[in-house]
XYZ file of C-alpha atoms in Angstrom:
747
model
C 15.800 11.363 23.214
C 17.436 7.905 23.206
C 15.161 5.315 21.710
C 13.784 2.787 24.231
C 13.785 -0.877 23.410
C 10.489 -2.740 23.712
C 11.718 -4.460 26.962
C 12.557 -1.146 28.542
C 9.348 0.461 27.480
C 7.443 -2.259 29.293
C 9.115 -1.391 32.546
C 9.288 2.312 32.586
C 7.877 5.599 31.174
C 9.463 6.465 27.995
C 8.821 8.034 24.474
C 9.195 6.085 21.337
C 9.090 7.130 17.666
C 6.728 5.550 15.091
C 5.729 6.178 11.486
C 2.003 6.370 11.451
C 0.497 3.327 9.434
C -2.955 4.582 8.870
C -2.551 6.444 5.591
C -0.159 7.402 2.896
C 0.813 10.609 4.686
C 3.011 8.477 6.865
C 3.428 11.083 9.590
C 6.116 10.774 12.263
C 4.880 10.208 15.699
C 6.048 10.323 19.315
C 4.349 7.532 21.413
C 4.489 8.014 25.139
C 4.476 4.835 27.320
C 4.064 3.924 30.805
C 4.249 0.373 32.310
C 4.138 -1.014 28.763
C 1.044 0.809 27.677
C 0.470 3.801 25.447
C -0.498 6.848 27.257
C -0.305 9.482 24.526
C 0.238 9.813 20.782
C 1.510 13.148 19.375
C 3.223 14.545 16.239
C 6.914 14.386 16.398
C 7.955 17.999 16.019
C 11.498 17.027 15.040
C 10.370 14.660 12.257
C 12.232 15.697 9.069
C 9.230 14.903 6.916
C 5.966 15.641 8.734
C 7.335 18.250 11.233
C 4.814 17.525 14.069
C 1.709 17.291 11.841
C -0.748 14.550 12.676
C -4.458 13.966 11.987
C -7.057 12.329 14.182
C -6.338 8.821 13.007
C -2.940 8.680 14.696
C -4.304 8.509 18.055
C -6.222 5.390 17.065
C -2.867 3.423 17.272
C -3.594 2.949 20.924
C -7.126 1.683 20.297
C -5.832 -0.638 17.603
C -3.183 -2.084 19.821
C -5.480 -2.589 22.763
C -8.517 -3.695 20.789
C -10.140 -6.745 22.373
C -11.276 -7.857 18.943
C -7.822 -7.852 17.484
C -6.692 -11.543 16.909
C -3.745 -12.558 18.938
C -3.589 -16.391 18.507
C -4.089 -18.485 15.346
C -7.574 -19.710 14.643
C -8.655 -23.031 12.965
C -12.116 -23.636 11.745
C -13.406 -26.935 12.830
C -16.946 -28.013 12.170
C -17.689 -24.539 11.020
C -16.488 -22.864 14.226
C -13.188 -21.018 14.853
C -11.014 -22.538 17.562
C -7.824 -21.107 19.005
C -4.795 -23.051 17.929
C -0.928 -22.854 18.418
C 1.271 -21.716 15.621
C 2.683 -25.091 15.090
C -0.982 -26.495 14.763
C -1.895 -23.828 12.233
C 1.137 -24.315 10.064
C 0.507 -28.061 10.135
C -3.045 -27.513 9.092
C -1.840 -25.332 6.213
C 0.558 -27.901 5.073
C -2.005 -30.765 5.345
C -4.724 -28.997 3.245
C -2.900 -26.716 0.821
C -0.186 -28.998 -0.704
C -2.624 -31.675 -1.903
C -4.419 -29.008 -3.920
C -1.306 -27.747 -5.591
C -0.156 -31.310 -6.318
C -3.301 -32.161 -7.923
C -4.204 -28.962 -9.828
C -0.942 -26.899 -10.010
C 0.001 -23.535 -8.611
C -2.757 -21.674 -10.535
C -5.276 -23.508 -8.331
C -4.133 -21.140 -5.594
C -4.951 -17.367 -5.604
C -3.415 -14.602 -3.501
C -5.127 -11.372 -2.538
C -3.410 -8.436 -0.802
C -5.168 -5.582 1.058
C -4.267 -1.894 1.652
C -2.531 -2.476 5.053
C 0.246 -4.469 3.222
C 1.743 -1.227 1.847
C 2.108 -0.081 5.521
C 4.005 -3.277 6.545
C 7.607 -3.588 5.615
C 7.719 -7.308 6.331
C 4.899 -8.028 4.003
C 6.062 -5.719 1.308
C 9.598 -7.285 1.238
C 8.771 -10.999 1.834
C 5.509 -11.443 -0.096
C 7.426 -11.581 -3.459
C 9.251 -14.660 -2.048
C 5.946 -16.271 -1.307
C 4.539 -15.350 -4.713
C 7.683 -16.866 -6.321
C 7.389 -20.087 -4.393
C 3.675 -20.273 -5.194
C 4.080 -19.501 -8.963
C 0.492 -18.685 -9.658
C -1.020 -16.307 -12.371
C -3.996 -15.735 -9.985
C -2.659 -12.857 -7.978
C -5.002 -10.066 -6.908
C -4.736 -6.918 -4.776
C -6.594 -3.672 -3.669
C -4.528 -1.843 -6.275
C -7.095 -2.818 -8.993
C -9.708 -1.032 -6.972
C -8.214 2.404 -7.334
C -4.624 2.759 -8.698
C -3.667 0.448 -11.481
C -4.629 2.907 -14.236
C -1.960 5.350 -12.962
C 0.588 2.625 -12.606
C -0.051 1.421 -16.245
C 0.074 4.956 -17.779
C 3.336 5.973 -16.078
C 4.791 2.400 -16.848
C 4.082 3.079 -20.604
C 5.397 6.633 -20.438
C 8.436 6.505 -18.148
C 9.277 2.760 -18.135
C 8.504 1.647 -14.602
C 5.201 1.067 -12.762
C 5.900 3.294 -9.696
C 7.491 6.263 -11.575
C 4.580 8.540 -10.524
C 5.352 12.317 -10.592
C 3.928 14.214 -7.744
C 3.279 17.902 -7.177
C 6.092 19.906 -5.797
C 3.532 21.810 -3.719
C 6.063 23.751 -1.596
C 7.429 25.568 -4.665
C 4.188 25.698 -6.788
C 2.090 28.733 -7.601
C -0.923 26.907 -9.369
C -2.401 23.610 -8.499
C -5.144 21.986 -10.644
C -6.650 19.022 -8.719
C -8.954 16.458 -10.245
C -10.971 13.759 -8.602
C -8.725 13.938 -5.548
C -9.287 15.159 -1.927
C -5.957 15.679 -0.235
C -7.503 17.760 2.567
C -8.759 14.318 3.725
C -6.245 11.920 2.424
C -3.120 13.987 2.732
C -2.266 12.659 -0.568
C -2.815 9.472 -2.587
C 0.123 8.204 -4.731
C 1.433 11.592 -3.262
C 2.722 11.454 0.305
C 2.173 14.979 1.627
C 1.597 15.420 5.377
C -0.323 18.515 6.327
C -1.718 19.323 2.915
C -3.903 22.102 4.572
C -0.836 23.863 5.698
C 0.979 23.518 2.472
C -2.074 24.677 0.541
C -2.353 27.699 2.860
C 1.245 28.604 2.256
C 0.737 28.264 -1.555
C -2.144 30.714 -1.490
C -0.292 33.039 0.998
C 2.468 33.557 -1.599
C -0.087 34.466 -4.277
C -0.660 31.087 -5.745
C -4.022 29.530 -6.677
C -5.670 26.169 -6.318
C -8.572 25.070 -8.617
C -10.534 21.768 -7.995
C -12.511 19.923 -10.530
C -14.816 17.286 -8.863
C -18.478 16.150 -8.848
C -18.591 17.121 -5.141
C -17.475 20.373 -3.507
C -14.992 18.378 -1.361
C -13.037 19.593 1.695
C -10.312 20.399 -0.744
C -12.538 22.527 -2.834
C -13.577 24.394 0.204
C -9.999 25.665 0.745
C -9.485 26.203 -3.067
C -9.853 29.498 -4.995
C -12.256 27.902 -7.509
C -14.242 24.656 -7.918
C -15.854 23.193 -11.129
C -18.356 20.438 -11.093
C -17.626 17.691 -13.735
C -19.766 14.655 -14.753
C -18.425 11.591 -13.135
C -16.339 9.471 -15.430
C -15.993 12.320 -17.869
C -12.385 13.546 -16.957
C -11.047 12.000 -20.223
C -13.158 14.454 -22.162
C -12.163 17.404 -20.040
C -8.504 16.604 -20.325
C -8.680 16.121 -24.085
C -10.211 19.535 -24.344
C -7.229 20.972 -22.402
C -4.795 19.099 -24.759
C -6.721 20.275 -27.745
C -6.671 23.951 -26.458
C -2.868 23.801 -25.790
C -2.150 22.717 -29.416
C -4.969 24.928 -30.902
C -3.702 28.199 -29.180
C -0.058 27.414 -29.675
C 0.527 27.043 -25.976
C 2.621 23.943 -26.043
C 6.094 24.536 -24.600
C 8.158 21.374 -23.855
C 11.189 23.320 -22.699
C 14.092 21.265 -21.592
C 12.095 18.093 -22.161
C 11.937 18.719 -26.059
C 14.866 16.403 -26.638
C 13.421 13.679 -24.305
C 9.947 13.298 -25.763
C 8.591 11.136 -28.620
C 5.120 10.991 -29.923
C 4.253 14.722 -29.986
C 2.668 14.643 -33.510
C 0.692 11.545 -32.935
C -0.726 13.169 -29.836
C -1.562 16.329 -31.667
C -3.516 14.387 -34.223
C -5.261 12.325 -31.671
C -6.496 15.416 -29.824
C -7.955 17.166 -33.035
C -11.499 15.871 -32.652
C -11.738 17.048 -28.979
C -12.094 20.881 -29.005
C -13.391 22.248 -25.746
C -16.502 23.392 -27.582
C -17.097 19.669 -28.704
C -16.519 18.041 -25.331
C -18.095 20.746 -23.000
C -21.519 19.086 -22.867
C -20.124 15.676 -22.355
C -18.025 16.677 -19.334
C -20.262 19.457 -18.059
C -17.522 22.017 -17.979
C -17.844 25.220 -20.223
C -15.420 25.442 -23.166
C -14.322 28.832 -22.035
C -13.338 27.418 -18.646
C -11.257 24.743 -20.269
C -9.508 27.293 -22.483
C -8.858 29.600 -19.414
C -7.372 26.686 -17.528
C -5.034 25.748 -20.374
C -3.820 29.332 -20.693
C -3.307 29.477 -16.883
C -1.261 26.286 -16.910
C 0.831 27.346 -19.876
C 1.284 30.922 -18.500
C 2.168 30.019 -14.952
C 5.965 29.289 -14.373
C 5.416 26.803 -11.604
C 2.279 24.879 -11.873
C 0.935 21.253 -11.688
C -2.038 19.122 -12.468
C -2.745 16.300 -10.072
C -5.474 13.722 -10.312
C -6.162 10.657 -8.114
C -8.942 8.095 -7.221
C -11.792 9.810 -9.011
C -9.727 9.726 -12.202
C -8.744 6.059 -11.725
C -12.070 4.401 -10.713
C -13.823 4.847 -14.039
C -14.155 3.271 -17.456
C -11.477 5.663 -18.812
C -9.153 5.453 -15.888
C -5.872 4.766 -17.789
C -6.593 7.408 -20.483
C -7.354 10.080 -17.779
C -4.293 9.166 -15.833
C -2.140 9.326 -19.103
C -3.641 12.774 -20.092
C -2.934 14.337 -16.625
C 0.777 13.708 -17.433
C 0.379 14.832 -20.954
C -0.979 18.215 -19.874
C 1.855 18.618 -17.397
C 4.361 17.779 -20.180
C 2.835 20.082 -22.758
C 2.850 22.960 -20.456
C 6.384 22.552 -19.406
C 5.689 21.475 -15.853
C 6.812 17.865 -15.695
C 10.315 17.585 -13.973
C 10.394 21.210 -13.118
C 10.393 22.887 -9.632
C 6.930 23.733 -8.507
C 5.452 21.283 -11.113
C 5.257 17.611 -11.183
C 8.451 15.917 -10.122
C 9.831 12.466 -9.535
C 10.854 11.635 -5.948
C 14.184 9.752 -5.538
C 13.598 7.093 -2.924
C 16.443 5.984 -0.702
C 15.682 2.315 -1.331
C 13.589 -0.055 -3.571
C 12.551 2.219 -6.350
C 12.887 0.660 -9.824
C 13.730 4.123 -11.357
C 16.911 4.213 -9.259
C 18.242 0.893 -10.108
C 20.021 -0.403 -13.276
C 21.232 1.702 -16.096
C 19.912 5.274 -15.761
C 18.009 6.750 -18.707
C 16.708 3.612 -20.425
C 15.588 0.081 -19.625
C 13.187 -2.744 -20.554
C 10.116 -0.750 -20.009
C 6.811 -2.449 -18.817
C 4.717 -5.176 -20.403
C 1.113 -5.878 -19.637
C -1.231 -8.644 -20.889
C 1.357 -11.322 -20.591
C -1.525 -13.545 -19.596
C -5.219 -13.129 -19.135
C -7.806 -14.287 -16.682
C -9.398 -17.576 -17.207
C -13.033 -16.525 -17.408
C -13.241 -12.922 -18.468
C -9.996 -12.700 -20.387
C -8.883 -9.578 -18.471
C -5.251 -8.657 -18.899
C -2.556 -8.967 -16.288
C -1.104 -5.604 -15.314
C 1.877 -5.387 -12.825
C 1.818 -9.175 -12.363
C -1.854 -9.046 -11.180
C -5.341 -9.693 -12.428
C -8.241 -7.395 -11.551
C -9.641 -8.192 -8.139
C -13.095 -8.106 -9.687
C -12.267 -11.338 -11.421
C -11.564 -13.159 -8.216
C -15.210 -14.430 -7.603
C -15.617 -15.800 -11.045
C -12.288 -17.617 -10.957
C -13.479 -19.473 -7.942
C -17.115 -20.152 -8.861
C -16.806 -20.916 -12.568
C -15.911 -24.669 -12.948
C -13.354 -25.792 -15.488
C -9.617 -26.445 -15.886
C -7.628 -23.727 -13.976
C -10.456 -23.106 -11.427
C -9.114 -21.470 -8.263
C -9.488 -23.976 -5.438
C -7.526 -22.239 -2.600
C -6.851 -18.661 -1.504
C -4.198 -16.917 0.507
C -5.480 -13.539 1.789
C -3.227 -11.161 3.455
C -4.481 -8.095 5.271
C -7.336 -7.643 2.809
C -11.168 -7.402 3.026
C -12.439 -7.560 -0.595
C -15.902 -8.725 0.501
C -16.318 -5.120 1.594
C -13.845 -3.210 -0.613
C -14.494 -4.768 -4.111
C -17.740 -4.653 -6.284
C -20.398 -7.277 -5.624
C -19.127 -8.569 -2.309
C -22.042 -10.902 -1.912
C -20.899 -12.841 -4.903
C -17.331 -12.989 -3.689
C -18.546 -14.099 -0.158
C -20.523 -16.922 -1.674
C -17.488 -17.912 -3.827
C -15.116 -18.038 -0.832
C -17.475 -20.516 0.722
C -16.825 -22.879 -2.227
C -13.070 -22.858 -1.755
C -11.394 -26.182 -0.725
C -9.077 -24.142 1.422
C -8.588 -20.568 2.560
C -5.755 -19.017 4.561
C -6.035 -15.550 5.913
C -3.296 -13.381 7.590
C -5.226 -10.616 9.407
C -5.595 -8.885 12.696
C -9.413 -9.210 12.604
C -12.195 -11.682 12.064
C -13.855 -9.603 9.402
C -16.176 -9.998 6.428
C -13.533 -11.775 4.384
C -11.389 -13.598 6.918
C -14.572 -15.258 8.487
C -14.646 -17.506 5.345
C -11.041 -18.793 5.987
C -10.092 -22.261 7.304
C -6.990 -20.975 9.071
C -6.368 -17.280 10.322
C -2.795 -16.287 11.309
C -2.848 -13.068 13.292
C -0.891 -10.147 12.151
C 1.445 -8.031 14.242
C 0.216 -4.821 15.934
C 1.937 -1.770 14.299
C 3.482 -0.932 17.735
C 5.120 -4.450 17.735
C 6.525 -4.036 14.312
C 9.555 -2.449 12.894
C 8.797 -0.122 9.869
C 10.319 1.573 6.901
C 8.043 2.987 4.126
C 9.021 0.768 1.197
C 6.281 2.360 -1.012
C 5.379 5.763 0.096
C 8.943 7.153 0.011
C 8.570 6.608 -3.755
C 5.724 9.163 -3.721
C 6.952 11.540 -1.121
C 6.875 15.290 -1.865
C 10.340 15.674 -0.232
C 13.074 13.011 -0.099
C 13.781 11.399 3.231
C 14.605 8.212 5.101
C 12.981 7.133 8.311
C 12.919 3.881 10.358
C 10.612 2.858 13.279
C 11.845 0.225 15.584
C 9.206 -1.804 17.536
C 7.665 0.149 20.233
C 6.355 -2.736 22.236
C 7.469 -6.256 22.526
C 5.453 -8.862 20.578
C 3.462 -11.393 22.559
C 5.159 -14.527 23.548
C 5.226 -16.997 20.573
C 4.178 -14.349 18.024
C 6.317 -14.536 14.937
C 7.293 -11.488 12.973
C 5.306 -11.328 9.742
C 8.317 -11.927 7.426
C 8.925 -15.106 9.569
C 5.257 -16.281 8.882
C 5.756 -15.762 5.115
C 8.944 -17.657 5.223
C 7.252 -20.475 6.962
C 4.730 -20.593 4.180
C 7.533 -20.608 1.588
C 9.129 -23.590 3.330
C 5.892 -25.473 3.225
C 5.504 -24.656 -0.501
C 9.042 -25.776 -1.298
C 8.424 -29.106 0.399
C 10.740 -28.328 3.360
C 7.885 -28.754 5.779
C 6.405 -26.431 8.464
C 9.338 -27.201 10.825
C 11.988 -26.139 8.471
C 14.981 -24.031 9.375
C 13.741 -20.702 8.104
C 16.961 -18.936 9.010
C 18.758 -21.165 6.556
C 16.017 -20.678 3.993
C 16.359 -16.899 4.405
C 20.125 -17.130 3.764
C 19.544 -19.271 0.726
C 16.996 -16.957 -0.821
C 19.065 -13.930 -0.140
C 22.107 -15.665 -1.640
C 20.249 -16.637 -4.740
C 19.234 -12.957 -5.270
C 22.671 -11.681 -4.664
C 24.269 -14.042 -7.025
C 22.252 -12.653 -9.830
C 22.965 -9.060 -8.828
C 26.623 -9.009 -7.805
C 27.907 -12.466 -8.744
C 31.312 -13.035 -7.171
C 30.681 -10.386 -4.497
C 27.939 -12.303 -2.924
C 29.947 -13.542 -0.021
C 31.441 -10.224 0.645
C 28.011 -8.517 0.577
C 26.383 -11.092 2.842
C 29.328 -10.692 5.304
C 28.917 -6.949 5.369
C 25.066 -7.395 6.182
C 25.733 -9.703 9.025
C 24.664 -10.248 11.769
C 21.406 -8.665 10.745
C 18.554 -11.205 9.752
C 15.313 -10.990 7.903
C 13.580 -7.794 7.050
C 16.274 -5.669 8.575
C 18.866 -7.264 6.413
C 16.844 -6.637 3.259
C 16.316 -3.050 4.389
C 20.143 -2.479 4.976
C 20.771 -3.982 1.508
C 18.238 -1.733 -0.080
C 19.481 1.369 1.656
C 23.120 0.677 1.073
C 22.882 -0.168 -2.564
C 20.375 2.723 -3.074
C 20.989 6.187 -4.604
C 22.191 7.661 -1.216
C 23.758 4.494 0.175
C 27.284 3.804 1.201
C 27.587 1.276 -1.605
C 29.238 -1.123 0.824
C 32.093 1.168 1.595
C 32.456 2.681 -1.904
C 30.648 5.858 -0.826
C 31.682 6.531 2.816
C 29.150 8.528 4.723
C 26.281 7.122 2.655
C 23.043 5.707 4.088
C 22.932 2.451 6.033
C 20.303 1.081 8.239
C 22.488 1.928 11.206
C 22.629 5.401 10.148
C 18.800 5.830 9.972
C 18.279 3.870 13.236
C 20.476 6.469 14.931
C 18.027 9.223 13.602
C 14.856 8.555 15.304
C 13.135 11.524 13.600
C 14.566 10.567 10.155
C 17.143 11.947 7.758
C 16.221 14.622 5.273
C 17.461 13.982 1.814
C 16.297 17.227 0.253
C 13.704 18.528 -2.103
C 12.877 16.754 -5.314
C 15.363 17.509 -8.170
C 15.052 17.182 -11.945
C 15.512 13.521 -12.902
C 14.742 13.383 -16.619
C 16.373 11.543 -18.422
C 18.035 9.665 -15.531
C 14.768 8.315 -14.191
C 13.455 6.911 -17.514
C 13.486 3.130 -17.989
C 11.843 3.004 -21.437
C 13.488 1.069 -24.293
C 13.770 4.306 -26.362
C 15.244 6.277 -23.520
C 12.511 8.838 -24.163
C 9.242 9.886 -22.569
C 6.593 7.955 -24.596
C 4.061 10.704 -25.008
C 1.604 8.591 -27.231
C 1.761 4.889 -26.450
C -0.159 2.984 -29.067
C -2.220 1.059 -26.492
C -3.610 4.366 -25.294
C -4.159 5.897 -28.668
C -6.150 2.813 -29.766
C -8.324 3.184 -26.681
C -9.457 6.608 -27.849
C -11.887 4.884 -30.258
C -14.010 4.266 -27.196
C -13.885 7.896 -26.274
C -15.033 8.850 -29.728
C -17.996 6.496 -29.648
C -18.991 7.836 -26.274
C -18.710 11.506 -26.991
C -22.454 12.100 -27.616
C -23.608 9.928 -24.680
C -26.351 11.644 -22.896
C -26.095 12.312 -19.098
C -27.765 9.570 -16.799
C -30.589 10.891 -14.721
C -28.726 9.951 -11.481
C -25.326 8.501 -10.780
C -23.479 7.423 -7.617
C -19.774 8.073 -6.668
C -17.931 7.197 -3.486
C -16.049 9.424 -1.151
C -13.168 9.110 1.406
C -13.466 10.367 4.913
C -10.709 11.411 7.407
C -11.639 9.052 10.202
C -12.509 6.083 8.093
C -10.178 5.870 5.179
C -10.428 2.093 5.233
C -12.766 -0.575 6.699
C -10.310 -1.847 9.187
C -10.472 1.534 11.052
C -14.062 1.178 11.785
C -13.473 -0.815 14.928
C -11.530 1.818 16.703
C -13.612 3.774 19.399
C -11.643 6.989 18.994
C -12.272 7.135 15.241
C -15.789 5.581 15.230
C -17.276 8.195 17.623
C -19.007 11.225 16.522
C -21.686 11.909 13.868
C -22.979 9.018 11.672
C -20.909 9.363 8.487
C -22.199 6.586 6.150
C -24.808 8.980 4.564
C -25.795 9.341 1.036
C -25.210 12.973 -0.098
C -27.914 14.316 -2.455
C -28.296 17.797 -3.984
C -31.302 19.643 -2.860
C -32.799 19.727 -6.315
C -32.557 15.972 -6.599
C -33.956 15.547 -3.070
C -36.905 17.689 -4.026
C -37.834 15.881 -7.259
C -37.290 12.462 -5.712
C -39.157 13.364 -2.455
C -36.257 12.518 -0.300
C -35.988 14.022 3.164
C -32.782 15.042 5.002
C -32.074 12.455 7.582
C -34.644 10.108 5.976
C -34.083 6.601 4.519
C -34.033 5.782 0.886
C -33.615 2.793 -1.461
C -30.863 3.006 -4.012
C -31.080 0.595 -6.896
C -28.745 -0.393 -9.727
C -30.795 -3.015 -11.690
C -31.374 -5.891 -9.347
C -28.886 -4.673 -6.784
C -30.153 -2.511 -3.957
C -29.222 -0.895 -0.574
C -30.951 1.286 1.909
C -29.168 4.479 2.937
C -29.624 7.512 5.072
C -30.064 10.647 3.134
C -28.045 13.855 3.740
C -29.194 16.703 1.593
C -26.199 18.823 0.485
C -25.643 21.626 -2.069
C -22.032 20.371 -2.127
C -23.173 17.720 -4.756
C -23.427 18.359 -8.364
C -27.099 17.901 -9.432
C -27.636 14.333 -10.743
C -24.963 12.999 -8.522
C -25.083 10.998 -5.167
C -22.151 10.319 -2.941
C -21.764 7.334 -0.555
C -18.504 6.532 1.408
C -16.776 3.236 0.796
C -15.753 0.504 3.260
C -18.895 0.141 5.240
C -21.397 -2.705 5.645
C -20.309 -4.262 8.993
C -23.525 -6.245 9.480
C -22.508 -9.614 8.053
C -22.660 -12.687 10.349
C -19.608 -14.429 11.688
C -17.447 -11.375 12.131
C -15.822 -10.202 15.367
C -15.760 -6.382 15.095
C -17.875 -5.173 17.894
C -17.507 -1.450 17.505
C -17.973 -1.540 13.735
C -21.091 -3.631 14.121
C -22.714 -0.922 16.357
C -23.106 1.434 13.526
C -22.419 -0.896 10.448
C -23.446 1.464 7.624
C -24.132 0.176 4.076
C -21.845 -1.170 1.442
C -21.731 0.947 -1.654
C -19.913 -1.828 -3.481
C -23.083 -4.131 -3.239
C -24.542 -1.829 -6.006
C -21.561 -2.209 -8.389
C -21.085 -4.567 -11.198
C -17.995 -6.633 -10.931
C -17.849 -7.101 -14.734
C -17.459 -3.316 -15.346
C -13.786 -2.448 -15.680
C -11.399 -0.126 -17.455
C -10.325 -2.554 -20.300
C -6.708 -1.506 -20.300
C -5.866 -1.694 -16.569
C -8.745 -3.921 -15.357
C -9.480 -1.418 -12.613
C -12.945 -1.561 -11.152
C -15.485 1.125 -12.272
C -16.681 2.562 -9.033
C -17.673 6.147 -10.171
C -20.518 7.543 -12.292
C -22.644 4.335 -12.022
C -26.301 5.033 -12.934
C -28.845 4.399 -10.143
C -32.364 5.054 -9.242
C -33.336 6.380 -5.830
C -36.693 6.550 -3.891
C -37.901 7.116 -0.368
C -37.939 3.919 1.709
C -41.531 2.632 1.984
């Protein structure tokens, strides 16, 4: 069906195509419209990637677009009260208040924080780097350091680029070992895999097996062949046990990677102290089980080990992330069909640019946070350092904040401290669609664009996709009068920072910034390339540049028939680029041109593991969980997703409930030192004894917000219990899992 323009859609019944922005699965949708309103959302059966699959979240697009609480005009806080303002007034206020802070204290006096929705916004992904460059601050924070920086650091050290994350080739696999992940709910995380259920069912139908290792019998464990409980935060011991067993039983088989790996002997020596029999008590998994799994992995031709949030949100997050890849390499399953493979994204992937097979690698710790001395990783500091950087006086103190589509008051540990710190700022700007627990502290709020008003290409998730593809979504509905695109908003901020003023010619600025980048990349061909990209502007121009210069692109005429933006615009359901293929050594960007199997930074960190080997199990610990209808806090205001049973419950094993005198459906107090919350108990045999699970992202009962549906059943905020000073020392990632608590009936 021919794609309708936003103007046509507002006048007649039509069907538009859209990539779902609610989670990493990025399913292709058909959005039916009549008189400019959404009447139905369904899966696009012709979509080359998701093939018609959608989960309940997708229908929430209608609720999100029509939500009366969604901000549609800028707000300026005057005398403590938000008042509607024009865009010109908002930009003028930003210029008036932000520039004096920078002039007085320098760029590091301003911090930035990015939230999860940024990764679903092409404009924000491609234009925020321009804002960051103009701002020139070390104080950059994001949601990544809540749950994924350990994986980025480990793959960066091993393969040479931060997003070279191998993903399971599930459609050709016969054995899948899953640690600390729940793809039945997430449909992948750092693994874009729509309809995991269907693919898992197909795997088992062809005789394959799935084994889950998790402190909770998750939805994924329910469809697996086998489930093993593990002590929260002990994945590193389990994985070291597997590595030891592979060497001990002479099961290591590098295969075709033998000539592309360095550090094998150092790894063998490092694993010697961690026999399965030695680590079994620490991780809670029998030595015989570890050895059996090691043999199964080594003896299965097409197998993969996949770990995700549970393996990252702990004190050994980087080590656990590294060892998952190590096990895949030692068993011959990295870069092999049915194992863990590297996607080849059509645009923007660092491992498809530059000289193939080697590169500069990655560097972390180029600078450290002012107060705690936490290392920079991927150009960011840990988000758990943000509050202390604001509320600790001294040279370099953060005095202003630019928050973009983020809600760290709910999503980061010790939100109360952060909320108090935000009130101390001299100026705060928020770009957000809601007046939420974080944006309520802002002085200016610039409303974001509804996903249905926004063009989209998956800048990030194509780099983690189980099958290579390229898809583009044009706007489904026209933006409100006066509402700029988000890339235009970011450029306006760049103009302010560059001293060009709020009324600058941002089209000219956009040209100048692109020209500057092209001159570095193609030199004398700059004018030619800019001419070939015309008459496109803004984010579409950058997308066309990325596609045409990417691995499938037309290379500006040198590869006729290759990808261009026009080509994917003409394919509403996307273009299939085929299954993943072997990419070693081409995908490597390490200085050695080898897979670094034993980075010294990681070997040195094993000293912590050795010292912790005999640590006794805590009486009771808490972990989070992710839920299908409420992956993130910004989904809690959508009626279609919020309805149904109350989901913010604390899951407790029956034995723990009995000894603690907790009743199913009753209320209980949960404490971690002086921190405490009140929860509703749900007794469940799905929990490992000694472990409690509470979902993240709740706690919508703070004053000054404007999210009516969320406030009806606010739930409680798990992160109130967590210590913002507890981090994985290598990555700075927050420790959210395995935190000791006490629990008692509410008196």
